[in-house]
CSV table of C-alpha atoms in Angstrom, one decimal:
chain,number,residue,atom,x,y,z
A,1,UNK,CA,0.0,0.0,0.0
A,2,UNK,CA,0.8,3.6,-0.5
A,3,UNK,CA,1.0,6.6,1.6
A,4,UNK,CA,2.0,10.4,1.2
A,5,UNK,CA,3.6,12.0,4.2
A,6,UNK,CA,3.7,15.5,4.4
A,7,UNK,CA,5.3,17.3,7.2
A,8,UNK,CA,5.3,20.7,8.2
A,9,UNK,CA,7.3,23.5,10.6
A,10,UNK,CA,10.2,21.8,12.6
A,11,UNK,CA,9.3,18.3,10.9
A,12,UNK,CA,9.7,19.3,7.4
A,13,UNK,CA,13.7,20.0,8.1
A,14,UNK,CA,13.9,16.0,8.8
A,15,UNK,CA,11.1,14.4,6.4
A,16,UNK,CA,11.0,17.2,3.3
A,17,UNK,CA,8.0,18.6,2.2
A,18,UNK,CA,6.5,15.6,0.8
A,19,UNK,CA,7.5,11.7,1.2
A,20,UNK,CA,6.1,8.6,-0.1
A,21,UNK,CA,6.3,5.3,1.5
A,22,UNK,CA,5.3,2.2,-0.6
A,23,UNK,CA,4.9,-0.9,2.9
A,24,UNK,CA,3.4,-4.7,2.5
A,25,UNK,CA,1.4,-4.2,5.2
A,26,UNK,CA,-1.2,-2.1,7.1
A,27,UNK,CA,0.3,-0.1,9.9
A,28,UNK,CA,-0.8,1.9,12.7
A,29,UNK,CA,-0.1,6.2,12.9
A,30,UNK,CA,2.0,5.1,15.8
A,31,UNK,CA,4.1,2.7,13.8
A,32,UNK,CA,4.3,5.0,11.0
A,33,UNK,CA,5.8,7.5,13.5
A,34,UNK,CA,8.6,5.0,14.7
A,35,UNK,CA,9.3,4.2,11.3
A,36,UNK,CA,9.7,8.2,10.8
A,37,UNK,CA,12.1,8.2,13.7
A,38,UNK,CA,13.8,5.2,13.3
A,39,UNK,CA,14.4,6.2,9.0
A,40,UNK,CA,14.8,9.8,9.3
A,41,UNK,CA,15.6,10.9,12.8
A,42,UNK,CA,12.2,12.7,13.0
A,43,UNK,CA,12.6,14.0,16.7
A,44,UNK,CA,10.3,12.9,19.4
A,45,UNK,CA,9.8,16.7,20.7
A,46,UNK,CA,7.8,18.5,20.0
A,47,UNK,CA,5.0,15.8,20.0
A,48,UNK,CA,3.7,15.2,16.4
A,49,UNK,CA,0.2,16.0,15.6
A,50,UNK,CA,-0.6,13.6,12.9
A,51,UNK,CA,-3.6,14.1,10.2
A,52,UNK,CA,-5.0,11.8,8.0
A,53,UNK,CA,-6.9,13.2,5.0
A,54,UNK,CA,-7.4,16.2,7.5
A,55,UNK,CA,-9.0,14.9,10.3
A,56,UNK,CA,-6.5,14.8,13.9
A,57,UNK,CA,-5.7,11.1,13.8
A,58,UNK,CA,-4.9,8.4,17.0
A,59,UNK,CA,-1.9,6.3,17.5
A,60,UNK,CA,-3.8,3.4,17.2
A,61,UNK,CA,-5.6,4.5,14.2
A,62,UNK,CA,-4.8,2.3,10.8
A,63,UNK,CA,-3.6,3.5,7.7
A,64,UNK,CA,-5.0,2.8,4.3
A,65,UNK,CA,-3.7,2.7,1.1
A,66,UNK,CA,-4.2,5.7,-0.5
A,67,UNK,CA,-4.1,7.9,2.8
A,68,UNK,CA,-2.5,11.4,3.0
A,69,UNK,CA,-0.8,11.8,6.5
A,70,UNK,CA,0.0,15.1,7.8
A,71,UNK,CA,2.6,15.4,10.4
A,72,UNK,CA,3.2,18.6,12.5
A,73,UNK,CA,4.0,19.9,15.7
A,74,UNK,CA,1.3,22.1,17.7
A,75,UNK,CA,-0.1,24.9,15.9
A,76,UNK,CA,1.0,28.3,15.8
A,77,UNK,CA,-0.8,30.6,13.8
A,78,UNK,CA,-2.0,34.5,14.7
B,1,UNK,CA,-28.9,34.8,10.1
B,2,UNK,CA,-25.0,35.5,10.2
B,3,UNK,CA,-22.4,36.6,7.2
B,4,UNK,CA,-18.9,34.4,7.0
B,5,UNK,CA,-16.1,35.6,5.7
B,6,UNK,CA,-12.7,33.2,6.4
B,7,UNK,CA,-9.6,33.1,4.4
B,8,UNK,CA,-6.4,32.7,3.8
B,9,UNK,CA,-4.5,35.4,2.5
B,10,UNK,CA,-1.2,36.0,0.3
B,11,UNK,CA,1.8,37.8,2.0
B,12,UNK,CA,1.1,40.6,-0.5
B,13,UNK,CA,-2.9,40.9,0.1
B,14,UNK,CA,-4.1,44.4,0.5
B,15,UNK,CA,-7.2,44.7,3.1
B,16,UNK,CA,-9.0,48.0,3.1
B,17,UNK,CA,-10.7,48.0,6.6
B,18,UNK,CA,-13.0,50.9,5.1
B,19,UNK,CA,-14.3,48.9,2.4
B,20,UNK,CA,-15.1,45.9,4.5
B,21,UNK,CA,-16.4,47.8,7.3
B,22,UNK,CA,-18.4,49.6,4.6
B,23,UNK,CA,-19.6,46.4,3.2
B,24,UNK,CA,-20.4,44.8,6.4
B,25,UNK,CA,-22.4,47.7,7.5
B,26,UNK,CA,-23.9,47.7,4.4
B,27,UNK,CA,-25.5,44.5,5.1
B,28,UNK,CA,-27.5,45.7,8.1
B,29,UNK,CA,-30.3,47.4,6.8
B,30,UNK,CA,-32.3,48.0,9.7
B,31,UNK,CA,-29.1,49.9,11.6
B,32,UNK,CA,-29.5,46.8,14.4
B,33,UNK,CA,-25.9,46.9,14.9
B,34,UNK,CA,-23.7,48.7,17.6
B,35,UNK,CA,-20.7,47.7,17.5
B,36,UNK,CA,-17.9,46.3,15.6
B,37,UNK,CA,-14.7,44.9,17.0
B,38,UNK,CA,-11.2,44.8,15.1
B,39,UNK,CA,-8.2,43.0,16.0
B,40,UNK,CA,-5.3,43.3,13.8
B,41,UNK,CA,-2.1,41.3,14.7
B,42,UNK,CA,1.2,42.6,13.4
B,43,UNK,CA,5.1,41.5,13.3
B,44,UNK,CA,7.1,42.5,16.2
B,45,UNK,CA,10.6,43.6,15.3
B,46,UNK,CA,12.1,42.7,18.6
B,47,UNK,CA,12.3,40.1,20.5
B,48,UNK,CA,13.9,38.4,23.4
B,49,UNK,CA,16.4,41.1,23.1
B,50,UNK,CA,17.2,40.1,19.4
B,51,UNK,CA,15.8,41.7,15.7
B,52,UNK,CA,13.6,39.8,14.1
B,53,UNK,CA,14.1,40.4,10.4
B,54,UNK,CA,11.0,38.2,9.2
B,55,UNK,CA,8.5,35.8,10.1
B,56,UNK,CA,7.7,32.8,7.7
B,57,UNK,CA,3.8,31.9,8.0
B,58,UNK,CA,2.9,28.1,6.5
B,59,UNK,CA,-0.3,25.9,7.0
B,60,UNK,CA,-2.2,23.1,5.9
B,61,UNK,CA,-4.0,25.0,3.4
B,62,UNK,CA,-7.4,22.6,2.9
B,63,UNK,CA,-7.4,22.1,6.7
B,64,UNK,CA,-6.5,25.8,7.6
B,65,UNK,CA,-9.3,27.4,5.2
B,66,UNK,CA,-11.8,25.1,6.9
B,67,UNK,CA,-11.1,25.1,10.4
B,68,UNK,CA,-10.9,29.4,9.9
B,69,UNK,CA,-14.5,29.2,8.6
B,70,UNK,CA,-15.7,26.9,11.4
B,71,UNK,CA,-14.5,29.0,13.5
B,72,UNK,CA,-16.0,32.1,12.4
B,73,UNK,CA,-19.5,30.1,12.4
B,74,UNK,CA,-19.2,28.6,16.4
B,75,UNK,CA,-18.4,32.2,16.9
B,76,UNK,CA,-21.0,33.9,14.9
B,77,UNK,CA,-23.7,31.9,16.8
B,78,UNK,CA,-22.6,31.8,20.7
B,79,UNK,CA,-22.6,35.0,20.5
B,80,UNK,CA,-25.4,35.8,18.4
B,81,UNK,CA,-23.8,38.1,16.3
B,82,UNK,CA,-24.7,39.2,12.6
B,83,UNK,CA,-21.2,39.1,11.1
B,84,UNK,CA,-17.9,37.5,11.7
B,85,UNK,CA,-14.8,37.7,9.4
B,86,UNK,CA,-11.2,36.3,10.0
B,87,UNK,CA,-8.3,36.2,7.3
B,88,UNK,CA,-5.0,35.0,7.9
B,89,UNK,CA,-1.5,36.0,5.9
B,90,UNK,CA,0.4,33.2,4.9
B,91,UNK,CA,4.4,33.6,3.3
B,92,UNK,CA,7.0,35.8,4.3
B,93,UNK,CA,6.3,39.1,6.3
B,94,UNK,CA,8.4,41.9,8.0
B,95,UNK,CA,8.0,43.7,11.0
B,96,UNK,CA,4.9,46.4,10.9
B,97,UNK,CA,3.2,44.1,8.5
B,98,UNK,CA,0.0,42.5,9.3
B,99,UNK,CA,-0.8,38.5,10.1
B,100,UNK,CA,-4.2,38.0,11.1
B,101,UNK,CA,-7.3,39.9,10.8
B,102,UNK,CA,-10.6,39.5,13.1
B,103,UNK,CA,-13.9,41.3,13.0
B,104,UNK,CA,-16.3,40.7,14.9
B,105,UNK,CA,-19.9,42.7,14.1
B,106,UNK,CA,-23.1,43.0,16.4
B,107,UNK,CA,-25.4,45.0,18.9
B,108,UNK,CA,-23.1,45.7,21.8
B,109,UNK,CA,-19.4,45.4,22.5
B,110,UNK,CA,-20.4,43.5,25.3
B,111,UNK,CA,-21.0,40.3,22.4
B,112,UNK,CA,-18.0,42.1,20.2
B,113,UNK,CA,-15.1,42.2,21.9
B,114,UNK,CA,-15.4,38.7,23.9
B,115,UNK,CA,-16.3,37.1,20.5
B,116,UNK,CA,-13.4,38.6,19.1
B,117,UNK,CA,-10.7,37.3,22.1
B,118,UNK,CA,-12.3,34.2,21.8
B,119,UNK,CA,-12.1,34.0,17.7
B,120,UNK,CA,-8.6,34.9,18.0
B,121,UNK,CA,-7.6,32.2,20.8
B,122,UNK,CA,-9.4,29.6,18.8
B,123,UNK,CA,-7.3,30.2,15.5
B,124,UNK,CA,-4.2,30.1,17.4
B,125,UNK,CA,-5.0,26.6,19.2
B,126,UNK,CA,-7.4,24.9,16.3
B,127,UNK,CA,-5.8,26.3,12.9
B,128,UNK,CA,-2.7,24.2,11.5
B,129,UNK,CA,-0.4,27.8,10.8
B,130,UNK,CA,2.9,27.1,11.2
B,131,UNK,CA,5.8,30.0,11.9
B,132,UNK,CA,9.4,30.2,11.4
B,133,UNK,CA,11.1,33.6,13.5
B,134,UNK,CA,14.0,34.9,11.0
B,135,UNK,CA,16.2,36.8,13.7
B,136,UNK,CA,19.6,38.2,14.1
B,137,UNK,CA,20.5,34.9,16.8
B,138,UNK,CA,19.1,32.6,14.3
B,139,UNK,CA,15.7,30.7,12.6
B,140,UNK,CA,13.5,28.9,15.5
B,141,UNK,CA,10.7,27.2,14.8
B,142,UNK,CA,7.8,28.5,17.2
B,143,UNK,CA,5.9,26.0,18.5
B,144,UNK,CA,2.2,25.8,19.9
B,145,UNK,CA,1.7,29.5,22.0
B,146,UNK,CA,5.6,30.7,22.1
B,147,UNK,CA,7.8,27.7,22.7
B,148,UNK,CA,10.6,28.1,20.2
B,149,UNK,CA,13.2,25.2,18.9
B,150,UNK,CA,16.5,27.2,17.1
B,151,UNK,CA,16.5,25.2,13.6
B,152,UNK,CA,19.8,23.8,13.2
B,153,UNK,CA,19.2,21.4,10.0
B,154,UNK,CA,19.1,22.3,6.8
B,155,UNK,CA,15.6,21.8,5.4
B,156,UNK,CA,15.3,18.7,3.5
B,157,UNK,CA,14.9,18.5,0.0
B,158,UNK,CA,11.8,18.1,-1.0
């Protein structure tokens, strides 16, 4: 399955603006975030926010193919 | 019935507070309105005693234009008012120049200016805007309401 990651503020200086990850199997948002650190060094601080096809996504939550993932620290608009 | 107005605007986007004010009053035929609160935000050219030379305004466009209009709608109705507009900059701005603008239009300042404070907490907790703070120390990333990490990477290529 196939997934675009793109990342934003302090996480775009580790992933790029835009990554896509081809994987054999489902995996979690949390998994996909360990892969992130383990593959690019994303940093654990600030905590990620993570979107999927724009709605705030769980840990826990699955990914599908086809999924757009947004990744980005607390927001800081204003 | 309430008027929406919620967008995201260009670094280089004039606003003409006369012509909406103008517009939005326009709208009110029966003169039911009192009041009509502004809040502008601007770049500060100082900060933690160091210049700030520019500040770098991203987002989640699709996700930003809608959570901005929501917004503006929760708003609009707890507080029963008859107009509520909010545009945010996006892209590179200098100090003086604005970031966000709120209005917030109905019978009494007493709805107005709450509405307003409220409009303008809820973007800055609920809108995914991201800034980068161009200074004479350095770049930092701020994060959430004012925590700042000093970017040390080069950004990644896309």
């Amino acid at each position: 399955m196939r997934i675009t990651i793109r990342s934003y503020s302090i996480f775009s200086d580790f992933l790029g603006n835009e990554v896509r990850i081809e994987l054999d199997e489902s995996i979690t948002v949390g998994e996909l975030l360990d892969y992130l650190k383990n593959t690019y060094s994303l940093p654990s601080k600030p905590e990620p926010i993570v979107l999927i096809n724009g709605e705030i996504a769980s840990l826990d939550q699955q990914l599908r193919d086809g999924d757009t993932v947004y990744i980005a620290p607390p927001f800081s608009g204003g | 019935m309430c008027y929406i107005e919620a967008k995201l605007l260009e670094s280089g986007e004039k606003i003409l507070l006369d012509e909406l004010i103008g517009k939005l009053s326009a709208m009110d035929k029966n003169h039911g309105n009192g009041a009509l609160s502004i809040f502008v935000g601007l770049v500060k050219g100082e900060l933690n005693e160091a210049r700030v030379h520019e500040l770098e305004y991203t987002a989640i466009s699709e996700v930003a234009a809608k959570r901005l209009e929501e917004i503006a709608r929760d708003i609009c109705t707890k507080y029963s008012l008859s107009a509520v507009v909010i545009y945010h900059r996006l892209g590179r701005l200098k100090p003086g120049e604005t970031t966000i603008y709120i209005v917030t239009m109905g019978t009494s300042r007493k709805n107005t200016n709450p509405a307003m404070i409220e409009a303008l907490e809820r973007v800055k907790k609920e809108v995914p805007v991201f800034k980068l703070e161009k200074r004479s120390d350095g770049e930092y990333w701020v994060i959430g309401d004012g925590v700042r990490y000093r970017r040390t990477l080069t950004p990644s290529p896309s």
